[in-house]
PDB file of C-alpha atoms in Angstrom:
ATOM      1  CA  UNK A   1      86.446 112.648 105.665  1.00 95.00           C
ATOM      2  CA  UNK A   2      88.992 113.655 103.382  1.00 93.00           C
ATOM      3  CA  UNK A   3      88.127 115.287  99.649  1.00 96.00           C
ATOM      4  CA  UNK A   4      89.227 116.038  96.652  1.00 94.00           C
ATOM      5  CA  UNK A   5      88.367 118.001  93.826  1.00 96.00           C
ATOM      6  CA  UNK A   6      89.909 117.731  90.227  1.00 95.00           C
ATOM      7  CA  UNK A   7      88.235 119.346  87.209  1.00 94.00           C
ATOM      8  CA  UNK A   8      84.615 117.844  87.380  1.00 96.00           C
ATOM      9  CA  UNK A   9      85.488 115.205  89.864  1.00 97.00           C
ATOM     10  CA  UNK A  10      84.349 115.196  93.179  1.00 98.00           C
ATOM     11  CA  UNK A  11      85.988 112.634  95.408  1.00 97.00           C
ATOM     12  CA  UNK A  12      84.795 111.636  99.006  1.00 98.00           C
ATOM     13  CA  UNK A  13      86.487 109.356 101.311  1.00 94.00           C
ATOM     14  CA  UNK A  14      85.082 107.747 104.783  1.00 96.00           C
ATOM     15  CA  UNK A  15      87.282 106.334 107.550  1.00 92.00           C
ATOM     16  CA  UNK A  16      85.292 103.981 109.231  1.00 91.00           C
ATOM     17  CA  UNK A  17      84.192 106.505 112.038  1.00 94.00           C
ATOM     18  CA  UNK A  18      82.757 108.991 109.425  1.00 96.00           C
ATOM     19  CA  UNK A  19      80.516 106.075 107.795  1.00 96.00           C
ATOM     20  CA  UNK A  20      78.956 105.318 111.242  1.00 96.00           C
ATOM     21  CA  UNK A  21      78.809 108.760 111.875  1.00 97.00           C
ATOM     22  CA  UNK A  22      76.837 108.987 108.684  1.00 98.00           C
ATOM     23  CA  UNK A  23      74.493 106.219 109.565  1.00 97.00           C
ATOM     24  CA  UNK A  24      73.986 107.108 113.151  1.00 97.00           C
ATOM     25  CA  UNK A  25      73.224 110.600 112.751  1.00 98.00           C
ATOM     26  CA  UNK A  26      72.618 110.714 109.143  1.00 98.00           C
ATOM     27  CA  UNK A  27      75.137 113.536 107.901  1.00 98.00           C
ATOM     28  CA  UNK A  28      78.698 114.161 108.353  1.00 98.00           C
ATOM     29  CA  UNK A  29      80.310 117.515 107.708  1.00 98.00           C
ATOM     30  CA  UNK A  30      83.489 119.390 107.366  1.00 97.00           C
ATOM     31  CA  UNK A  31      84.440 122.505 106.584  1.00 96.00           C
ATOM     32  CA  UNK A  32      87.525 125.333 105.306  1.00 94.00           C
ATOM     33  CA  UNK A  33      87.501 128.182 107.066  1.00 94.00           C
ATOM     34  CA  UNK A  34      88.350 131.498 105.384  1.00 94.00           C
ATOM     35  CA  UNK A  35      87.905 133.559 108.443  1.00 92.00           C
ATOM     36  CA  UNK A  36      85.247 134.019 111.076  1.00 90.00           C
ATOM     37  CA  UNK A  37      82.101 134.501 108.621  1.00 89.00           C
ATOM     38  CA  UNK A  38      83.344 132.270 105.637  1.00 92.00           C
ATOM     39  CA  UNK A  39      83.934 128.851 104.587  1.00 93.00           C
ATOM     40  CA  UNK A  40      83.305 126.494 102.228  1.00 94.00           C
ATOM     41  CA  UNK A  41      81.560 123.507 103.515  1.00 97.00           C
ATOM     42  CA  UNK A  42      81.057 119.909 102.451  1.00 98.00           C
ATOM     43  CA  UNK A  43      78.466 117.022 103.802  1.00 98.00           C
ATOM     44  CA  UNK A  44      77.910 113.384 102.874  1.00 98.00           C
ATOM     45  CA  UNK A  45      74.301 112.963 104.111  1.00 98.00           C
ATOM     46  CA  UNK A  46      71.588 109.990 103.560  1.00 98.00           C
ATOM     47  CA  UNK A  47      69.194 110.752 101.903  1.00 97.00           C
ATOM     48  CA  UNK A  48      66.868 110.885  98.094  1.00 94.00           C
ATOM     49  CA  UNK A  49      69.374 109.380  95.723  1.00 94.00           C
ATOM     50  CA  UNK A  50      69.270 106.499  93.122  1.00 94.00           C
ATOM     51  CA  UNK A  51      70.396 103.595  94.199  1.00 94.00           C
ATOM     52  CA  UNK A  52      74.293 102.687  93.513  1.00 95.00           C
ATOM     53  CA  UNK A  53      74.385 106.166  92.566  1.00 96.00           C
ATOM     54  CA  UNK A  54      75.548 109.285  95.133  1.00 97.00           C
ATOM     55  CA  UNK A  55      74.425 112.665  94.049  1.00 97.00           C
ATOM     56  CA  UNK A  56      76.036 115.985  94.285  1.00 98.00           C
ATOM     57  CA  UNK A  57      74.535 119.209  94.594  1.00 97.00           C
ATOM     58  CA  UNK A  58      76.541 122.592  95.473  1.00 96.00           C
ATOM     59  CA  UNK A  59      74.282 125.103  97.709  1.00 95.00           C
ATOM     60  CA  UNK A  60      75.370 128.748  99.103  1.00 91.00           C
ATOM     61  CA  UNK A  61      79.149 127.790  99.667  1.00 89.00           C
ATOM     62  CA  UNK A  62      77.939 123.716 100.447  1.00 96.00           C
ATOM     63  CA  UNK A  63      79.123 120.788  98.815  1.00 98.00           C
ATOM     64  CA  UNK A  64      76.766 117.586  99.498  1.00 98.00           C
ATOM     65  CA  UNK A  65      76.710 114.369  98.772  1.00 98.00           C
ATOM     66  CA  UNK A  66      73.683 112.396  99.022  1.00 98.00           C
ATOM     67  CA  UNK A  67      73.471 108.896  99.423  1.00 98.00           C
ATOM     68  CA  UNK A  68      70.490 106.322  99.384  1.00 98.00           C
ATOM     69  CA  UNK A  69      70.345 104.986 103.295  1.00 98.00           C
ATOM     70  CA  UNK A  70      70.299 101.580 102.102  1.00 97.00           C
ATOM     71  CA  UNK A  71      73.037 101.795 100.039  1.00 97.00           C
ATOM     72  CA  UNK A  72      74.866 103.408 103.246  1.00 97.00           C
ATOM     73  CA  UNK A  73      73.943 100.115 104.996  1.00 97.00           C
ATOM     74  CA  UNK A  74      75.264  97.654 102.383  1.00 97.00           C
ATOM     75  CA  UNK A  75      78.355  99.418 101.718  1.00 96.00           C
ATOM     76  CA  UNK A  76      79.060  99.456 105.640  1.00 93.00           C
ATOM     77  CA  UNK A  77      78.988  95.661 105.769  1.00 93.00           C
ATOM     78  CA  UNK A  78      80.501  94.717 102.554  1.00 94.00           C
ATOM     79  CA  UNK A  79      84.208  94.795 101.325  1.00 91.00           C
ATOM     80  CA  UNK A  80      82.674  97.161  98.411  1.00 94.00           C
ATOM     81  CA  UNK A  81      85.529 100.049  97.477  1.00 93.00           C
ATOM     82  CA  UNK A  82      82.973 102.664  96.750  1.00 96.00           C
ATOM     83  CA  UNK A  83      80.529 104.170  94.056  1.00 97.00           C
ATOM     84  CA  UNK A  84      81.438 105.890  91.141  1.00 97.00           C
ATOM     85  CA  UNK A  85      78.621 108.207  89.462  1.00 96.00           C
ATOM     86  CA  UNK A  86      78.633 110.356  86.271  1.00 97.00           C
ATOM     87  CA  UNK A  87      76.024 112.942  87.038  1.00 98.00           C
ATOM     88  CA  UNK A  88      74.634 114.832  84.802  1.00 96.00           C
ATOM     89  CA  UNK A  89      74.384 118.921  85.502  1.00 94.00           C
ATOM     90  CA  UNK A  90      73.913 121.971  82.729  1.00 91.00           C
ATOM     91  CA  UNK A  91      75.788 121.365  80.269  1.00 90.00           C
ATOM     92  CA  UNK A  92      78.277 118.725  81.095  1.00 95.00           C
ATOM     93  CA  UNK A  93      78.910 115.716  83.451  1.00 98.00           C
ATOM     94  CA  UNK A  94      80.688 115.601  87.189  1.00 97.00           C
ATOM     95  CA  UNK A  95      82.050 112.322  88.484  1.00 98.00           C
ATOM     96  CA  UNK A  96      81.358 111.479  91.655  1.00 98.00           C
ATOM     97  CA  UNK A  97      82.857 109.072  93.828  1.00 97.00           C
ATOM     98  CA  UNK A  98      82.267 107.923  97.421  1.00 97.00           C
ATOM     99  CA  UNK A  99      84.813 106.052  98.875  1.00 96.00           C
ATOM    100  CA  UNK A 100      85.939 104.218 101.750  1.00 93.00           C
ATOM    101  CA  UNK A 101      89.355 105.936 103.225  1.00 87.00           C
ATOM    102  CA  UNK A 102      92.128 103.047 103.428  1.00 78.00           C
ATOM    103  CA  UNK A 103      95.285 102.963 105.500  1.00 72.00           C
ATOM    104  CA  UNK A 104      98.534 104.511 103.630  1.00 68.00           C
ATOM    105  CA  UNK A 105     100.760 101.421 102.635  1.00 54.00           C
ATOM    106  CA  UNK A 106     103.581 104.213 101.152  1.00 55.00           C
ATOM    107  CA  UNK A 107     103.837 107.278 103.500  1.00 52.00           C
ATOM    108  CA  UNK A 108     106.629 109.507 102.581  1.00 54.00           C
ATOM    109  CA  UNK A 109     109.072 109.582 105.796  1.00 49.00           C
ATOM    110  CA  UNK A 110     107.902 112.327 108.299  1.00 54.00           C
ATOM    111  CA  UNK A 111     104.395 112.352 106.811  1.00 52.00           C
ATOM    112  CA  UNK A 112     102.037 112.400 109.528  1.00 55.00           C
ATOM    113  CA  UNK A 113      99.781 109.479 109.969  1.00 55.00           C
ATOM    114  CA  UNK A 114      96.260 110.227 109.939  1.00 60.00           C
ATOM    115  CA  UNK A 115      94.462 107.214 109.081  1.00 57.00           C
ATOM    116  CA  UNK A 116      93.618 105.498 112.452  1.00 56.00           C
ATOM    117  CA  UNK A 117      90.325 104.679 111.420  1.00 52.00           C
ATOM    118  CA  UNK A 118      91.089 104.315 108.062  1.00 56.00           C
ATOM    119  CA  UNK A 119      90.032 100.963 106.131  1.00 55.00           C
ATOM    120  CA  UNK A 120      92.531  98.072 106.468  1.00 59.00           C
ATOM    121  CA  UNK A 121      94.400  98.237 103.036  1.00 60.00           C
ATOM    122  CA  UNK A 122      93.698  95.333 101.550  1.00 63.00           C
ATOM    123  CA  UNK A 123      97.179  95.469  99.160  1.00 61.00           C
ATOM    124  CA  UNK A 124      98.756  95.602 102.318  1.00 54.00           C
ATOM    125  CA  UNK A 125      98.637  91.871 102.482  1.00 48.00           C
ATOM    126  CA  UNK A 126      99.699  91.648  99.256  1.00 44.00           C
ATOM    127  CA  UNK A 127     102.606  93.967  99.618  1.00 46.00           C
ATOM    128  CA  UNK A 128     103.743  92.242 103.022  1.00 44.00           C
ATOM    129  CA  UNK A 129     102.901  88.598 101.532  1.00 45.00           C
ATOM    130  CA  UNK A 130     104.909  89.250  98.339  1.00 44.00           C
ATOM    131  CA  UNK A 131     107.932  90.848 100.684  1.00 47.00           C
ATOM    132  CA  UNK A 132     107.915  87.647 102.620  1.00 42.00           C
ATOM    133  CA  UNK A 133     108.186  85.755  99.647  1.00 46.00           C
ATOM    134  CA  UNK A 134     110.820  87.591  98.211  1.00 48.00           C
ATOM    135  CA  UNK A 135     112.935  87.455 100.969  1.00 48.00           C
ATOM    136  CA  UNK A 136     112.701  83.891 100.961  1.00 47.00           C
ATOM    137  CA  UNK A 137     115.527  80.993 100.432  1.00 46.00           C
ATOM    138  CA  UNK A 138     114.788  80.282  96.832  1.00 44.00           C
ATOM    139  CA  UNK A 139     114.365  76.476  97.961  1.00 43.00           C
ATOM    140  CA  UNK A 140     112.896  74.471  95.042  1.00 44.00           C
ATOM    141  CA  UNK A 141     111.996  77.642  93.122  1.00 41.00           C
ATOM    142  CA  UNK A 142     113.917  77.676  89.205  1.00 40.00           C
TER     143      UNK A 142
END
């Protein structure tokens, strides 16, 4: 689970372990650790949501993200990206977003991989297909 947090955004991604994870068990969680008594935790969990649309709540140091277990279900079998929710909280609006986590196409040279459950990318095809073609005697093309 990899996240990211940018103004009032809240971005979630799942690897394809983490989304079972979250339907087998029903939560997944990570954590920072600031020392031996504290860190800032975050969870994706099923649970009371509206449909097509995760909510986030922050709790004594805890970041989660709930998601409707039906939604959880469709979005493991379908080629769907994600969800993208504006929530509404005191005063303002945080965007949330729950995404699956797809392979790097790009990785800067001694980067480490760490997407071996990742999503298969699907503009790698693209990429690869339009290298092919590129490379390609020019054979009847004008």
């Amino acid at each position: 689970m990899k996240l990211r947090l940018k103004g009032n955004s809240i971005r979630v991604r799942l690897d394809r372990r983490d989304i079972e994870g979250l339907i087998d068990r029903g939560r997944i969680e990570d954590a920072v650790r600031f020392g031996p008594c504290l860190a800032f935790s975050y969870a994706v969990e099923l649970g009371s949501a509206p449909r097509e649309r995760p909510l986030a709540s922050y709790v004594d140091g805890r970041l989660t993200i709930r998601i409707d277990p039906e939604d959880a279900e469709a979005w493991r079998a379908s080629e769907r990206v994600g969800f993208d929710h504006q929530q509404a909280v005191d005063g303002g609006v945080i965007r949330v977003l729950l995404e699956k986590d797809f392979a790097c196409i790009d990785r800067a040279v001694g980067e480490e991989a760490d997407d071996a459950y990742a999503f298969p990318n699907p503009s790698a095809v693209c990429s690869a297909e339009a290298d092919l073609e590129a490379r390609a005697p020019s054979v009847g093309r004008r």
